[in-house]
PDB file of C-alpha atoms and ligand atoms in Angstrom:
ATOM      1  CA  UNK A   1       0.000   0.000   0.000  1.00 84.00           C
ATOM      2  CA  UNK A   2       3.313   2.319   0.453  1.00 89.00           C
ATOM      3  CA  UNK A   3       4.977   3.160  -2.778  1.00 91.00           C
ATOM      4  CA  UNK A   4       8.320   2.676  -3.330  1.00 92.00           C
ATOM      5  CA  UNK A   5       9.133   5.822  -4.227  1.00 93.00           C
ATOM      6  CA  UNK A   6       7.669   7.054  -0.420  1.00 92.00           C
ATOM      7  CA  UNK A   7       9.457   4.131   0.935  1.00 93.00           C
ATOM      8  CA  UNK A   8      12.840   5.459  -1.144  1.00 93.00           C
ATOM      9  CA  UNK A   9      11.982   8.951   0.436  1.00 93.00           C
ATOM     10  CA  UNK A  10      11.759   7.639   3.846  1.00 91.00           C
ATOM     11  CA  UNK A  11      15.230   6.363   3.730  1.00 91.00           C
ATOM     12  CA  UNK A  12      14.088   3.213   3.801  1.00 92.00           C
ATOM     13  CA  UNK A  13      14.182  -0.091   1.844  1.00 91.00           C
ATOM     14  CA  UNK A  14      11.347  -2.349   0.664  1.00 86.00           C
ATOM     15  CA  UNK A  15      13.250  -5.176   1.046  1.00 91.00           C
ATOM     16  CA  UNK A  16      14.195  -4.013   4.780  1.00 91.00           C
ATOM     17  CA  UNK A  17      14.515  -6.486   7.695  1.00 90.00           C
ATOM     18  CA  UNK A  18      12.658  -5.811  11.059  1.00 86.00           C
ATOM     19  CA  UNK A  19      15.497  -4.289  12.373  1.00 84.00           C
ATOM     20  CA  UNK A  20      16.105  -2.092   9.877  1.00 89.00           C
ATOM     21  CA  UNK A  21      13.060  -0.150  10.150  1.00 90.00           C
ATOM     22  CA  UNK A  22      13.005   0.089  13.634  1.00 89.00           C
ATOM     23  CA  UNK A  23      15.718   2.028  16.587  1.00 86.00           C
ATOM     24  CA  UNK A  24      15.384   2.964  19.652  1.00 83.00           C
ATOM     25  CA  UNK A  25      12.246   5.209  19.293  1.00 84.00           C
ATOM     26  CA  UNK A  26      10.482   2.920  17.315  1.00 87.00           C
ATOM     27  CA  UNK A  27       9.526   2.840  14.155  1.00 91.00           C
ATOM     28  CA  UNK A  28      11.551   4.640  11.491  1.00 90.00           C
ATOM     29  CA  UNK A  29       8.948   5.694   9.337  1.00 91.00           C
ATOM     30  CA  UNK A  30       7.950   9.624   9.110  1.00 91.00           C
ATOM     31  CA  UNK A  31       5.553  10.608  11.935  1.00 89.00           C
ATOM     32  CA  UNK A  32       2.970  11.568   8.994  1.00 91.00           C
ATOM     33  CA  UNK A  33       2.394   8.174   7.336  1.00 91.00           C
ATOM     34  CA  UNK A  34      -0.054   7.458  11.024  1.00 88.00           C
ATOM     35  CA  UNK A  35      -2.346   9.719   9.273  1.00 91.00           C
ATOM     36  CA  UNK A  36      -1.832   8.956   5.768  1.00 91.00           C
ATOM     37  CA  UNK A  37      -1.699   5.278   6.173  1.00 91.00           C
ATOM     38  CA  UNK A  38      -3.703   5.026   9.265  1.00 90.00           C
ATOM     39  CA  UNK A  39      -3.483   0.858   9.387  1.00 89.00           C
ATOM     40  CA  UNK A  40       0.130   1.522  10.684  1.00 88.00           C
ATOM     41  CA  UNK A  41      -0.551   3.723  13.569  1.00 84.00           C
ATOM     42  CA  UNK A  42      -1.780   1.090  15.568  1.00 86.00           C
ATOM     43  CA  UNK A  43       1.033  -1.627  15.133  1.00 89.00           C
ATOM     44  CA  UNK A  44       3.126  -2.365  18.249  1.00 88.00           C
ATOM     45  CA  UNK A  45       6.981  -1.854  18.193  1.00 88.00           C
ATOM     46  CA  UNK A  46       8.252  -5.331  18.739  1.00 86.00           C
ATOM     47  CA  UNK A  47      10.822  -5.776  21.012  1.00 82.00           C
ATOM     48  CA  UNK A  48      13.965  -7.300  19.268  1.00 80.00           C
ATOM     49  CA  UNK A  49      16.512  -9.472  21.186  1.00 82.00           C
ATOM     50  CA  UNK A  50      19.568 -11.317  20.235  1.00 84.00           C
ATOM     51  CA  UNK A  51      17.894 -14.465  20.635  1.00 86.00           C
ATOM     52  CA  UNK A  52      17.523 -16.126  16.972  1.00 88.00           C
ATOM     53  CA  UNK A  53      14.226 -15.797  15.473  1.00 82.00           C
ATOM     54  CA  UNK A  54      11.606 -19.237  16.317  1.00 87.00           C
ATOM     55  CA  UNK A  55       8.629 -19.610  14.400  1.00 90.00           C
ATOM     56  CA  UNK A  56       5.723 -19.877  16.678  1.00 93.00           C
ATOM     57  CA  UNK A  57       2.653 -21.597  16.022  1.00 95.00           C
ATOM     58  CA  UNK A  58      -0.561 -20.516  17.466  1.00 93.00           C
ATOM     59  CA  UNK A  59      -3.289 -23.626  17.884  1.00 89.00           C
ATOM     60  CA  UNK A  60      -7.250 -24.087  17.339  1.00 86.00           C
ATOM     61  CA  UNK A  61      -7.168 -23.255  21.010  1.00 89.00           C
ATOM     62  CA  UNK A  62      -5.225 -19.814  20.899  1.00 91.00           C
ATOM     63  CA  UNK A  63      -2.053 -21.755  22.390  1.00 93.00           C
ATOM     64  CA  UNK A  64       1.414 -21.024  21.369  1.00 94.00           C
ATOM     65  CA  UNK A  65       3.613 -23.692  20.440  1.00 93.00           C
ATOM     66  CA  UNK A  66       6.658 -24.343  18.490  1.00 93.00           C
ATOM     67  CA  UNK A  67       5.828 -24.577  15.241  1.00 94.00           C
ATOM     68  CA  UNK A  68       6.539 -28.223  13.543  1.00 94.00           C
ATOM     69  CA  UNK A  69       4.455 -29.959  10.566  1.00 94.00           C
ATOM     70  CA  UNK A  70       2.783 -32.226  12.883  1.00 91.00           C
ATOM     71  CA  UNK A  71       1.253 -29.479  14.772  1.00 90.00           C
ATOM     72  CA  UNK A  72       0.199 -27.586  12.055  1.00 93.00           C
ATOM     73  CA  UNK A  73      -1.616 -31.061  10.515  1.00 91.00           C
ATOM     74  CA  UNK A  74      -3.108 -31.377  13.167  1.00 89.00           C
ATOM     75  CA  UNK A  75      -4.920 -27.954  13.437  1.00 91.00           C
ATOM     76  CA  UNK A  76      -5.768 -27.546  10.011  1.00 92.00           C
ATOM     77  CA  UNK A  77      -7.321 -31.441   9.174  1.00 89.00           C
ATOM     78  CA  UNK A  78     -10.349 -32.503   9.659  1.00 87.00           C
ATOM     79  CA  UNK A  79      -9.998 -35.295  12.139  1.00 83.00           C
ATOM     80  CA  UNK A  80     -12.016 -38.701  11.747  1.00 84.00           C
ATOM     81  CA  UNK A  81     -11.973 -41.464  14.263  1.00 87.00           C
ATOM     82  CA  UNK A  82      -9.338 -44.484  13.242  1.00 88.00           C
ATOM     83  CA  UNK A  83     -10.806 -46.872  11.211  1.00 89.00           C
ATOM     84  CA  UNK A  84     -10.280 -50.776  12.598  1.00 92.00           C
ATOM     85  CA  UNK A  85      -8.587 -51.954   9.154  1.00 89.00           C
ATOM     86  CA  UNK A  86      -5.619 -48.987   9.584  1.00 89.00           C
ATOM     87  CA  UNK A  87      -3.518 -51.600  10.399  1.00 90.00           C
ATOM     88  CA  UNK A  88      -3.783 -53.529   7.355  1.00 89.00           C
ATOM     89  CA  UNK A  89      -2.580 -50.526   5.215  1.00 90.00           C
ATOM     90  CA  UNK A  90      -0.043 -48.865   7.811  1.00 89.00           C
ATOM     91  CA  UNK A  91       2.294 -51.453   9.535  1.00 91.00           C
ATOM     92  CA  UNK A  92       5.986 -50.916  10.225  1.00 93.00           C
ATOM     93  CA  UNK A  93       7.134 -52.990   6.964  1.00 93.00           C
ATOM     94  CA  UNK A  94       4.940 -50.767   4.372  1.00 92.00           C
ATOM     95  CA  UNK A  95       6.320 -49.072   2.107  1.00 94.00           C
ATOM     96  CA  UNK A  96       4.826 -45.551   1.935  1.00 93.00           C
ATOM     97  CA  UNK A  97       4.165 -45.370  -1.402  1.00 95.00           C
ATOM     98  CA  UNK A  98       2.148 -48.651  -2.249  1.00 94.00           C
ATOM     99  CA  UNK A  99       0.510 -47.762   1.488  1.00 94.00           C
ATOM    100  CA  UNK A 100       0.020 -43.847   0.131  1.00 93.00           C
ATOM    101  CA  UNK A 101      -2.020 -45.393  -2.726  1.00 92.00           C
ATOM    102  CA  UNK A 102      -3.337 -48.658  -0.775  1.00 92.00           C
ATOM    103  CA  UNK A 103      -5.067 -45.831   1.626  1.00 91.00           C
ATOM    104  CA  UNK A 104      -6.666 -43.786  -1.051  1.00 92.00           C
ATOM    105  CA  UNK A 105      -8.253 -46.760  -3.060  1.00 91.00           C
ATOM    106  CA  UNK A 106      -9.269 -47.779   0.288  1.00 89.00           C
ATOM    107  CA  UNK A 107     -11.136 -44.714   0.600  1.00 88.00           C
ATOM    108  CA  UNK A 108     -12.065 -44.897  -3.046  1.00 90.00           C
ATOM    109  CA  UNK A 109     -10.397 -41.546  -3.240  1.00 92.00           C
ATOM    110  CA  UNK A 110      -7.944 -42.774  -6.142  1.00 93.00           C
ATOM    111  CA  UNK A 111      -8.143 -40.161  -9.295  1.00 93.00           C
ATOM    112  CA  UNK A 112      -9.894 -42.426 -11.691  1.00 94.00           C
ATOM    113  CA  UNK A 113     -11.594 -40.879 -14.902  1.00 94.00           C
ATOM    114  CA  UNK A 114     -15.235 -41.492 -13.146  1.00 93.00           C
ATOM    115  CA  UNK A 115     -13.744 -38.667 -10.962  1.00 93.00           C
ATOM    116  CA  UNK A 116     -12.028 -36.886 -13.893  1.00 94.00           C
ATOM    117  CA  UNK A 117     -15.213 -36.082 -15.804  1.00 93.00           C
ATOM    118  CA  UNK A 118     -16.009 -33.609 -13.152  1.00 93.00           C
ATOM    119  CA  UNK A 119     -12.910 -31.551 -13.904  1.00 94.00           C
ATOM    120  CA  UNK A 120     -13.530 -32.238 -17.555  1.00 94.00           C
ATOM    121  CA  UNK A 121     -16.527 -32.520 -18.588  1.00 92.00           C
ATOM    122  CA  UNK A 122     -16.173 -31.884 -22.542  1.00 94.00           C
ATOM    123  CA  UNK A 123     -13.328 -34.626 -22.055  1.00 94.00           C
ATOM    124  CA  UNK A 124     -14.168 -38.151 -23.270  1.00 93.00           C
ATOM    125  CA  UNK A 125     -12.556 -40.990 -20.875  1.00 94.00           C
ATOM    126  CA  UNK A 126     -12.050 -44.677 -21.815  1.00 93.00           C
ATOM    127  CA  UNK A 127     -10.674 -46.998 -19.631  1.00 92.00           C
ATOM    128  CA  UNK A 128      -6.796 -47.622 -20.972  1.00 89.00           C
ATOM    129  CA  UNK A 129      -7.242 -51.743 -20.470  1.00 89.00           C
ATOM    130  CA  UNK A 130     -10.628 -52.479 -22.107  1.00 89.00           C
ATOM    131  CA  UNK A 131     -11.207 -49.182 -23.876  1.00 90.00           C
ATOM    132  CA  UNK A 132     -14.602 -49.321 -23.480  1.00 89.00           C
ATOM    133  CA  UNK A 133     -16.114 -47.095 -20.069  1.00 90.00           C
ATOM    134  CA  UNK A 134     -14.348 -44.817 -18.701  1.00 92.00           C
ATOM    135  CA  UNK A 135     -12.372 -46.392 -15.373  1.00 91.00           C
ATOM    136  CA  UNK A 136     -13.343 -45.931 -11.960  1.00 93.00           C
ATOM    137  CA  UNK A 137     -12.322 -47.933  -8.618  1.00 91.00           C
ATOM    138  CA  UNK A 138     -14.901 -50.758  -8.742  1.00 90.00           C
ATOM    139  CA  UNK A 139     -13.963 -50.889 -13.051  1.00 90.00           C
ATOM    140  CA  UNK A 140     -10.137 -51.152 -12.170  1.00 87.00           C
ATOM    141  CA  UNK A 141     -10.316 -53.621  -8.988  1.00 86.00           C
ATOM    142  CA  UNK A 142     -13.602 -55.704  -9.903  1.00 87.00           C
ATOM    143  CA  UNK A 143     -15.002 -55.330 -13.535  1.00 88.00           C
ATOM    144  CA  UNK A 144     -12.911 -54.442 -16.232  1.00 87.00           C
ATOM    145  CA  UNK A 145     -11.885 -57.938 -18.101  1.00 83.00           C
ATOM    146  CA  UNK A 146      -8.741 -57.185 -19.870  1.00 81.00           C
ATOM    147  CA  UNK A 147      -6.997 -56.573 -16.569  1.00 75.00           C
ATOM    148  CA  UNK A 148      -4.514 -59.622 -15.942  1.00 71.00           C
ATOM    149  CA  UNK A 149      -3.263 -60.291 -13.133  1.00 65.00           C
ATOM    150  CA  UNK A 150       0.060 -62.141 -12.535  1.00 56.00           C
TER     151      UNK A 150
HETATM  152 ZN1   ZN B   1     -11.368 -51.598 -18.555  1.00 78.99          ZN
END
């Protein structure tokens, strides 16, 4: 919303770090921009340490925590109840990929072209064995007849 060319004026960067637009008064910016950019006036001076930065994450619940991948999943998914067959698919010995895939058939969630023709609807899908439907879970697994198994 600040133009370079104010920022340039300013003495100031747009590619400035924290600490670069801030001293020991506060913000660096010129007193007017509170009233010309009124959004800023109300944003707290952060207090800066020596510490290295940590990225915080801040839960469903309003709890911080350290932030890690697991946390985050956890907050943003949808959570279902375990299903009684999750340790057919995930077991020590699996190997994630086959289980990746084993999981999403199982939840007849694979990207089959039954699926597809609701992305592409102009789009005409034949199964790639039998050439005749397009393929879907229960074509692929159960009822297509030119799959072969080995
Ligand atoms: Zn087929």
């Amino acid at each position: 919303m600040i133009s370079k060319k104010e920022i340039f004026y300013a003495d100031l960067k747009d590619q400035d770090k924290l600490h670069e637009v801030l001293d020991d008064n506060g913000w660096k910016w010129p007193q007017n921009w509170k009233y010309k950019y009124p959004c800023i006036a109300n944003i707290q001076t952060p207090f800066i340490t020596d510490k290295p930065d940590q990225a915080i994450w801040v839960d469903n619940n309003g709890n911080e925590k350290n932030f890690s991948t697991k946390t985050v999943w956890k907050d943003v998914r949808r959570s279902y109840g375990k299903v009684n067959w999750y340790n057919i698919v995930w077991h020590p010995h699996c190997i994630p990929k086959h289980t990746f895939l084993l999981w999403i058939a199982a939840r007849n969630k694979l990207c089959t072209q039954d699926r597809m023709c609701k992305w592409y609807p102009n789009k005409v899908f034949a199964c790639s064995l039998c050439n005749k439907v397009p393929d879907s879970h229960e074509l692929l697994f159960f009822k297509c007849d030119d799959v072969l198994f080995m």
